[in-house]
Amino acid sequence: MRIADIGRWLFALAFVTLGLLSVFSRDFASVWQPVPDGVPGRAFLALMSGAVMVVGGAGLLLRRMLVPASFVMMVYTLLWLLALHVPRVIMGPWHEITWGGCAEIITLVAASWVLYASAATPDDKPYFAALSGAHAVRVARIAFAVALPLIGLEHLIYAKETADMVPGWLPYHTGWACLTGVAHIAAGLAIALNVLPRLAATLEAWMMGAFTVFVWIPMVMATPSQRFAWTGLAISTVITAAGWIVAASYREVQWLSFSRSRNQAFSPLSPPGRG
C-alpha cells in the first residue's frame, strides 16, 4: 500500500472515530468544536456534525467515492474553521492558543483539498476546475505550510503545558517542547518556500505521528473509559494523516531538490476504481 493510501485511510478512520464519538455522546468534539452550550438544538447539531464526519470519512475509504467525499470534507472543515475558530481569533487575537486551534483545522482543510484536487477530473461530480489540478494542490500545500508555524508558536508560548505531555521516560521535557515548536516552524517555512519540501513535509508527518504514538495512545490505554482521551487520539491521528497526505503529494519531487519548479510537481491520484 502506498504512503498516499495510508494517509488517506488514517485520515478517513480518524474522522469516522470523531464522528462516532459525537453521535454517541450527542456532543461536539471537545476543544476542537467550541460550540457554546446555549446554541438552540445543540445536541441535534452535534448529531448531524458527527454524521457528516462518519459518512464523509467512510466515503474517503472508497476510491469511487473519493471525489465527492473529499469535497464534502473540504467544505465541512472550512465551515468548521470559519464558524468556530476564526471568530475566536477575531475576539482574542493576542491569545496564541486560538491561532493554534485555527491552524489545526487549516491542516484538515488543506489535506481534504489535496485529496480532491489530486483526484477530481472533468468527468467527476462535483468538479470545480479552480479547486482541482496542480495549481490547487500548490495552494493547499501553502495553506498547510502557513498553519505549521502557528502550531509551533503554540508549543513555544505554552512550553510548560506542552512539556507536561512529553512522556515521562524522556529527559528534558521543556527542551523537547521547544524543539518540536521550532521544528513545526521550520517545516512550515521549508514547504512555503519550496526548500526541500518533500523532506520537510515527511519529517513533519513523522513528528506528528510520534505525538500520536507516544502521547495519546498511552493516554487511551491508561484511561480507556474517558471520551477526552479517545477524542485526543482521534484529533492527533487526523492531523498526522493530514501531514502524510500533503507529504505524499510531493512523491514526484526529489528528496533533496532545491528547484522551485520541480518542487511544485505533483502526481494525480489514480482514477477511481483502479487504486
PDB file of N, CA, C and O in Angstrom, residues 85-131:
ATOM      1  N   HIS A  85     -13.693  28.793  14.663  1.00  0.00           N
ATOM      2  CA  HIS A  85     -12.347  29.188  15.081  1.00  0.00           C
ATOM      3  C   HIS A  85     -11.954  30.609  14.673  1.00  0.00           C
ATOM      4  O   HIS A  85     -11.322  31.320  15.459  1.00  0.00           O
ATOM      5  N   VAL A  86     -12.330  31.036  13.480  1.00  0.00           N
ATOM      6  CA  VAL A  86     -11.999  32.400  13.072  1.00  0.00           C
ATOM      7  C   VAL A  86     -12.632  33.436  14.008  1.00  0.00           C
ATOM      8  O   VAL A  86     -11.953  34.403  14.392  1.00  0.00           O
ATOM      9  N   PRO A  87     -13.903  33.273  14.416  1.00  0.00           N
ATOM     10  CA  PRO A  87     -14.460  34.247  15.373  1.00  0.00           C
ATOM     11  C   PRO A  87     -13.680  34.311  16.681  1.00  0.00           C
ATOM     12  O   PRO A  87     -13.547  35.389  17.269  1.00  0.00           O
ATOM     13  N   ARG A  88     -13.150  33.188  17.155  1.00  0.00           N
ATOM     14  CA  ARG A  88     -12.358  33.180  18.383  1.00  0.00           C
ATOM     15  C   ARG A  88     -11.048  33.948  18.202  1.00  0.00           C
ATOM     16  O   ARG A  88     -10.584  34.628  19.121  1.00  0.00           O
ATOM     17  N   VAL A  89     -10.461  33.850  17.004  1.00  0.00           N
ATOM     18  CA  VAL A  89      -9.250  34.608  16.712  1.00  0.00           C
ATOM     19  C   VAL A  89      -9.561  36.100  16.678  1.00  0.00           C
ATOM     20  O   VAL A  89      -8.801  36.929  17.205  1.00  0.00           O
ATOM     21  N   ILE A  90     -10.694  36.456  16.069  1.00  0.00           N
ATOM     22  CA  ILE A  90     -11.079  37.867  15.981  1.00  0.00           C
ATOM     23  C   ILE A  90     -11.349  38.442  17.371  1.00  0.00           C
ATOM     24  O   ILE A  90     -10.954  39.577  17.684  1.00  0.00           O
ATOM     25  N   MET A  91     -11.984  37.650  18.224  1.00  0.00           N
ATOM     26  CA  MET A  91     -12.310  38.119  19.566  1.00  0.00           C
ATOM     27  C   MET A  91     -11.087  38.142  20.487  1.00  0.00           C
ATOM     28  O   MET A  91     -11.027  38.943  21.421  1.00  0.00           O
ATOM     29  N   GLY A  92     -10.135  37.273  20.248  1.00  0.00           N
ATOM     30  CA  GLY A  92      -8.941  37.212  21.100  1.00  0.00           C
ATOM     31  C   GLY A  92      -7.688  37.078  20.289  1.00  0.00           C
ATOM     32  O   GLY A  92      -6.994  36.048  20.380  1.00  0.00           O
ATOM     33  N   PRO A  93      -7.338  38.111  19.484  1.00  0.00           N
ATOM     34  CA  PRO A  93      -6.201  37.986  18.564  1.00  0.00           C
ATOM     35  C   PRO A  93      -4.848  37.868  19.252  1.00  0.00           C
ATOM     36  O   PRO A  93      -3.874  37.460  18.617  1.00  0.00           O
ATOM     37  N   TRP A  94      -4.769  38.201  20.530  1.00  0.00           N
ATOM     38  CA  TRP A  94      -3.488  38.144  21.227  1.00  0.00           C
ATOM     39  C   TRP A  94      -3.307  36.835  21.991  1.00  0.00           C
ATOM     40  O   TRP A  94      -2.293  36.662  22.666  1.00  0.00           O
ATOM     41  N   HIS A  95      -4.282  35.936  21.880  1.00  0.00           N
ATOM     42  CA  HIS A  95      -4.169  34.640  22.541  1.00  0.00           C
ATOM     43  C   HIS A  95      -3.720  33.611  21.499  1.00  0.00           C
ATOM     44  O   HIS A  95      -4.515  33.212  20.638  1.00  0.00           O
ATOM     45  N   GLU A  96      -2.482  33.180  21.583  1.00  0.00           N
ATOM     46  CA  GLU A  96      -1.945  32.278  20.560  1.00  0.00           C
ATOM     47  C   GLU A  96      -2.692  30.960  20.503  1.00  0.00           C
ATOM     48  O   GLU A  96      -2.760  30.332  19.450  1.00  0.00           O
ATOM     49  N   ILE A  97      -3.291  30.563  21.630  1.00  0.00           N
ATOM     50  CA  ILE A  97      -3.990  29.281  21.650  1.00  0.00           C
ATOM     51  C   ILE A  97      -5.144  29.266  20.651  1.00  0.00           C
ATOM     52  O   ILE A  97      -5.468  28.228  20.067  1.00  0.00           O
ATOM     53  N   THR A  98      -5.776  30.431  20.426  1.00  0.00           N
ATOM     54  CA  THR A  98      -6.849  30.482  19.436  1.00  0.00           C
ATOM     55  C   THR A  98      -6.284  30.349  18.021  1.00  0.00           C
ATOM     56  O   THR A  98      -6.901  29.726  17.156  1.00  0.00           O
ATOM     57  N   TRP A  99      -5.102  30.916  17.791  1.00  0.00           N
ATOM     58  CA  TRP A  99      -4.454  30.764  16.491  1.00  0.00           C
ATOM     59  C   TRP A  99      -4.020  29.315  16.268  1.00  0.00           C
ATOM     60  O   TRP A  99      -4.121  28.794  15.153  1.00  0.00           O
ATOM     61  N   GLY A 100      -3.529  28.680  17.342  1.00  0.00           N
ATOM     62  CA  GLY A 100      -3.112  27.285  17.215  1.00  0.00           C
ATOM     63  C   GLY A 100      -4.274  26.377  16.867  1.00  0.00           C
ATOM     64  O   GLY A 100      -4.160  25.491  16.008  1.00  0.00           O
ATOM     65  N   GLY A 101      -5.425  26.589  17.535  1.00  0.00           N
ATOM     66  CA  GLY A 101      -6.612  25.797  17.215  1.00  0.00           C
ATOM     67  C   GLY A 101      -7.071  26.031  15.789  1.00  0.00           C
ATOM     68  O   GLY A 101      -7.468  25.089  15.084  1.00  0.00           O
ATOM     69  N   CYS A 102      -7.004  27.272  15.341  1.00  0.00           N
ATOM     70  CA  CYS A 102      -7.354  27.613  13.964  1.00  0.00           C
ATOM     71  C   CYS A 102      -6.425  26.896  12.990  1.00  0.00           C
ATOM     72  O   CYS A 102      -6.867  26.339  11.983  1.00  0.00           O
ATOM     73  N   ALA A 103      -5.142  26.889  13.316  1.00  0.00           N
ATOM     74  CA  ALA A 103      -4.151  26.265  12.435  1.00  0.00           C
ATOM     75  C   ALA A 103      -4.389  24.769  12.299  1.00  0.00           C
ATOM     76  O   ALA A 103      -4.211  24.195  11.214  1.00  0.00           O
ATOM     77  N   GLU A 104      -4.771  24.118  13.398  1.00  0.00           N
ATOM     78  CA  GLU A 104      -5.014  22.669  13.325  1.00  0.00           C
ATOM     79  C   GLU A 104      -6.134  22.348  12.349  1.00  0.00           C
ATOM     80  O   GLU A 104      -6.060  21.370  11.597  1.00  0.00           O
ATOM     81  N   ILE A 105      -7.188  23.173  12.346  1.00  0.00           N
ATOM     82  CA  ILE A 105      -8.289  22.930  11.405  1.00  0.00           C
ATOM     83  C   ILE A 105      -7.853  23.225   9.975  1.00  0.00           C
ATOM     84  O   ILE A 105      -8.295  22.565   9.029  1.00  0.00           O
ATOM     85  N   ILE A 106      -6.974  24.215   9.797  1.00  0.00           N
ATOM     86  CA  ILE A 106      -6.459  24.513   8.458  1.00  0.00           C
ATOM     87  C   ILE A 106      -5.755  23.297   7.869  1.00  0.00           C
ATOM     88  O   ILE A 106      -5.852  23.033   6.665  1.00  0.00           O
ATOM     89  N   THR A 107      -5.049  22.529   8.706  1.00  0.00           N
ATOM     90  CA  THR A 107      -4.377  21.332   8.178  1.00  0.00           C
ATOM     91  C   THR A 107      -5.387  20.340   7.614  1.00  0.00           C
ATOM     92  O   THR A 107      -5.105  19.656   6.637  1.00  0.00           O
ATOM     93  N   LEU A 108      -6.574  20.272   8.225  1.00  0.00           N
ATOM     94  CA  LEU A 108      -7.606  19.357   7.728  1.00  0.00           C
ATOM     95  C   LEU A 108      -8.198  19.861   6.413  1.00  0.00           C
ATOM     96  O   LEU A 108      -8.454  19.070   5.493  1.00  0.00           O
ATOM     97  N   VAL A 109      -8.421  21.172   6.335  1.00  0.00           N
ATOM     98  CA  VAL A 109      -8.907  21.756   5.084  1.00  0.00           C
ATOM     99  C   VAL A 109      -7.900  21.492   3.972  1.00  0.00           C
ATOM    100  O   VAL A 109      -8.265  21.076   2.859  1.00  0.00           O
ATOM    101  N   ALA A 110      -6.623  21.717   4.269  1.00  0.00           N
ATOM    102  CA  ALA A 110      -5.577  21.547   3.261  1.00  0.00           C
ATOM    103  C   ALA A 110      -5.493  20.102   2.786  1.00  0.00           C
ATOM    104  O   ALA A 110      -5.387  19.834   1.575  1.00  0.00           O
ATOM    105  N   ALA A 111      -5.538  19.147   3.716  1.00  0.00           N
ATOM    106  CA  ALA A 111      -5.433  17.740   3.325  1.00  0.00           C
ATOM    107  C   ALA A 111      -6.644  17.304   2.511  1.00  0.00           C
ATOM    108  O   ALA A 111      -6.506  16.585   1.503  1.00  0.00           O
ATOM    109  N   SER A 112      -7.836  17.722   2.918  1.00  0.00           N
ATOM    110  CA  SER A 112      -9.043  17.391   2.152  1.00  0.00           C
ATOM    111  C   SER A 112      -8.953  17.983   0.749  1.00  0.00           C
ATOM    112  O   SER A 112      -9.351  17.346  -0.242  1.00  0.00           O
ATOM    113  N   TRP A 113      -8.425  19.187   0.669  1.00  0.00           N
ATOM    114  CA  TRP A 113      -8.292  19.858  -0.630  1.00  0.00           C
ATOM    115  C   TRP A 113      -7.277  19.139  -1.510  1.00  0.00           C
ATOM    116  O   TRP A 113      -7.504  18.954  -2.713  1.00  0.00           O
ATOM    117  N   VAL A 114      -6.157  18.715  -0.926  1.00  0.00           N
ATOM    118  CA  VAL A 114      -5.170  17.959  -1.702  1.00  0.00           C
ATOM    119  C   VAL A 114      -5.799  16.694  -2.278  1.00  0.00           C
ATOM    120  O   VAL A 114      -5.594  16.352  -3.450  1.00  0.00           O
ATOM    121  N   LEU A 115      -6.578  15.990  -1.466  1.00  0.00           N
ATOM    122  CA  LEU A 115      -7.239  14.776  -1.949  1.00  0.00           C
ATOM    123  C   LEU A 115      -8.186  15.084  -3.104  1.00  0.00           C
ATOM    124  O   LEU A 115      -8.194  14.388  -4.123  1.00  0.00           O
ATOM    125  N   TYR A 116      -8.995  16.140  -2.943  1.00  0.00           N
ATOM    126  CA  TYR A 116      -9.947  16.499  -4.000  1.00  0.00           C
ATOM    127  C   TYR A 116      -9.214  16.972  -5.250  1.00  0.00           C
ATOM    128  O   TYR A 116      -9.497  16.506  -6.366  1.00  0.00           O
ATOM    129  N   ALA A 117      -8.265  17.887  -5.081  1.00  0.00           N
ATOM    130  CA  ALA A 117      -7.564  18.460  -6.229  1.00  0.00           C
ATOM    131  C   ALA A 117      -6.772  17.408  -6.997  1.00  0.00           C
ATOM    132  O   ALA A 117      -6.620  17.499  -8.221  1.00  0.00           O
ATOM    133  N   SER A 118      -6.268  16.391  -6.299  1.00  0.00           N
ATOM    134  CA  SER A 118      -5.470  15.346  -6.938  1.00  0.00           C
ATOM    135  C   SER A 118      -6.316  14.308  -7.657  1.00  0.00           C
ATOM    136  O   SER A 118      -5.829  13.630  -8.562  1.00  0.00           O
ATOM    137  N   ALA A 119      -7.566  14.175  -7.240  1.00  0.00           N
ATOM    138  CA  ALA A 119      -8.405  13.098  -7.779  1.00  0.00           C
ATOM    139  C   ALA A 119      -9.461  13.572  -8.769  1.00  0.00           C
ATOM    140  O   ALA A 119      -9.870  12.817  -9.652  1.00  0.00           O
ATOM    141  N   ALA A 120      -9.930  14.803  -8.628  1.00  0.00           N
ATOM    142  CA  ALA A 120     -11.062  15.265  -9.431  1.00  0.00           C
ATOM    143  C   ALA A 120     -10.691  15.474 -10.890  1.00  0.00           C
ATOM    144  O   ALA A 120      -9.631  16.019 -11.207  1.00  0.00           O
ATOM    145  N   THR A 121     -11.563  15.023 -11.775  1.00  0.00           N
ATOM    146  CA  THR A 121     -11.421  15.237 -13.218  1.00  0.00           C
ATOM    147  C   THR A 121     -12.734  15.820 -13.741  1.00  0.00           C
ATOM    148  O   THR A 121     -13.762  15.780 -13.048  1.00  0.00           O
ATOM    149  N   PRO A 122     -12.730  16.364 -14.962  1.00  0.00           N
ATOM    150  CA  PRO A 122     -13.978  16.934 -15.510  1.00  0.00           C
ATOM    151  C   PRO A 122     -15.131  15.939 -15.578  1.00  0.00           C
ATOM    152  O   PRO A 122     -16.298  16.346 -15.660  1.00  0.00           O
ATOM    153  N   ASP A 123     -14.835  14.651 -15.538  1.00  0.00           N
ATOM    154  CA  ASP A 123     -15.898  13.643 -15.594  1.00  0.00           C
ATOM    155  C   ASP A 123     -16.531  13.386 -14.232  1.00  0.00           C
ATOM    156  O   ASP A 123     -17.531  12.670 -14.132  1.00  0.00           O
ATOM    157  N   ASP A 124     -15.925  13.924 -13.181  1.00  0.00           N
ATOM    158  CA  ASP A 124     -16.420  13.674 -11.828  1.00  0.00           C
ATOM    159  C   ASP A 124     -17.449  14.713 -11.418  1.00  0.00           C
ATOM    160  O   ASP A 124     -17.504  15.810 -11.962  1.00  0.00           O
ATOM    161  N   LYS A 125     -18.247  14.342 -10.429  1.00  0.00           N
ATOM    162  CA  LYS A 125     -19.200  15.268  -9.802  1.00  0.00           C
ATOM    163  C   LYS A 125     -18.999  15.186  -8.297  1.00  0.00           C
ATOM    164  O   LYS A 125     -18.958  14.086  -7.749  1.00  0.00           O
ATOM    165  N   PRO A 126     -18.841  16.320  -7.627  1.00  0.00           N
ATOM    166  CA  PRO A 126     -18.756  17.669  -8.206  1.00  0.00           C
ATOM    167  C   PRO A 126     -17.353  17.946  -8.733  1.00  0.00           C
ATOM    168  O   PRO A 126     -16.376  17.409  -8.217  1.00  0.00           O
ATOM    169  N   TYR A 127     -17.292  18.786  -9.763  1.00  0.00           N
ATOM    170  CA  TYR A 127     -15.992  19.167 -10.308  1.00  0.00           C
ATOM    171  C   TYR A 127     -15.935  20.676 -10.439  1.00  0.00           C
ATOM    172  O   TYR A 127     -16.807  21.298 -11.057  1.00  0.00           O
ATOM    173  N   PHE A 128     -14.926  21.275  -9.828  1.00  0.00           N
ATOM    174  CA  PHE A 128     -14.683  22.707  -9.929  1.00  0.00           C
ATOM    175  C   PHE A 128     -13.227  22.884 -10.370  1.00  0.00           C
ATOM    176  O   PHE A 128     -12.304  22.554  -9.617  1.00  0.00           O
ATOM    177  N   ALA A 129     -13.047  23.395 -11.561  1.00  0.00           N
ATOM    178  CA  ALA A 129     -11.708  23.495 -12.134  1.00  0.00           C
ATOM    179  C   ALA A 129     -10.771  24.312 -11.252  1.00  0.00           C
ATOM    180  O   ALA A 129      -9.587  23.987 -11.122  1.00  0.00           O
ATOM    181  N   ALA A 130     -11.294  25.369 -10.636  1.00  0.00           N
ATOM    182  CA  ALA A 130     -10.444  26.234  -9.819  1.00  0.00           C
ATOM    183  C   ALA A 130      -9.940  25.535  -8.563  1.00  0.00           C
ATOM    184  O   ALA A 130      -8.953  25.959  -7.967  1.00  0.00           O
ATOM    185  N   LEU A 131     -10.620  24.465  -8.157  1.00  0.00           N
ATOM    186  CA  LEU A 131     -10.254  23.753  -6.932  1.00  0.00           C
ATOM    187  C   LEU A 131      -9.498  22.456  -7.205  1.00  0.00           C
ATOM    188  O   LEU A 131      -9.215  21.701  -6.277  1.00  0.00           O
TER     189      LEU A 131
END
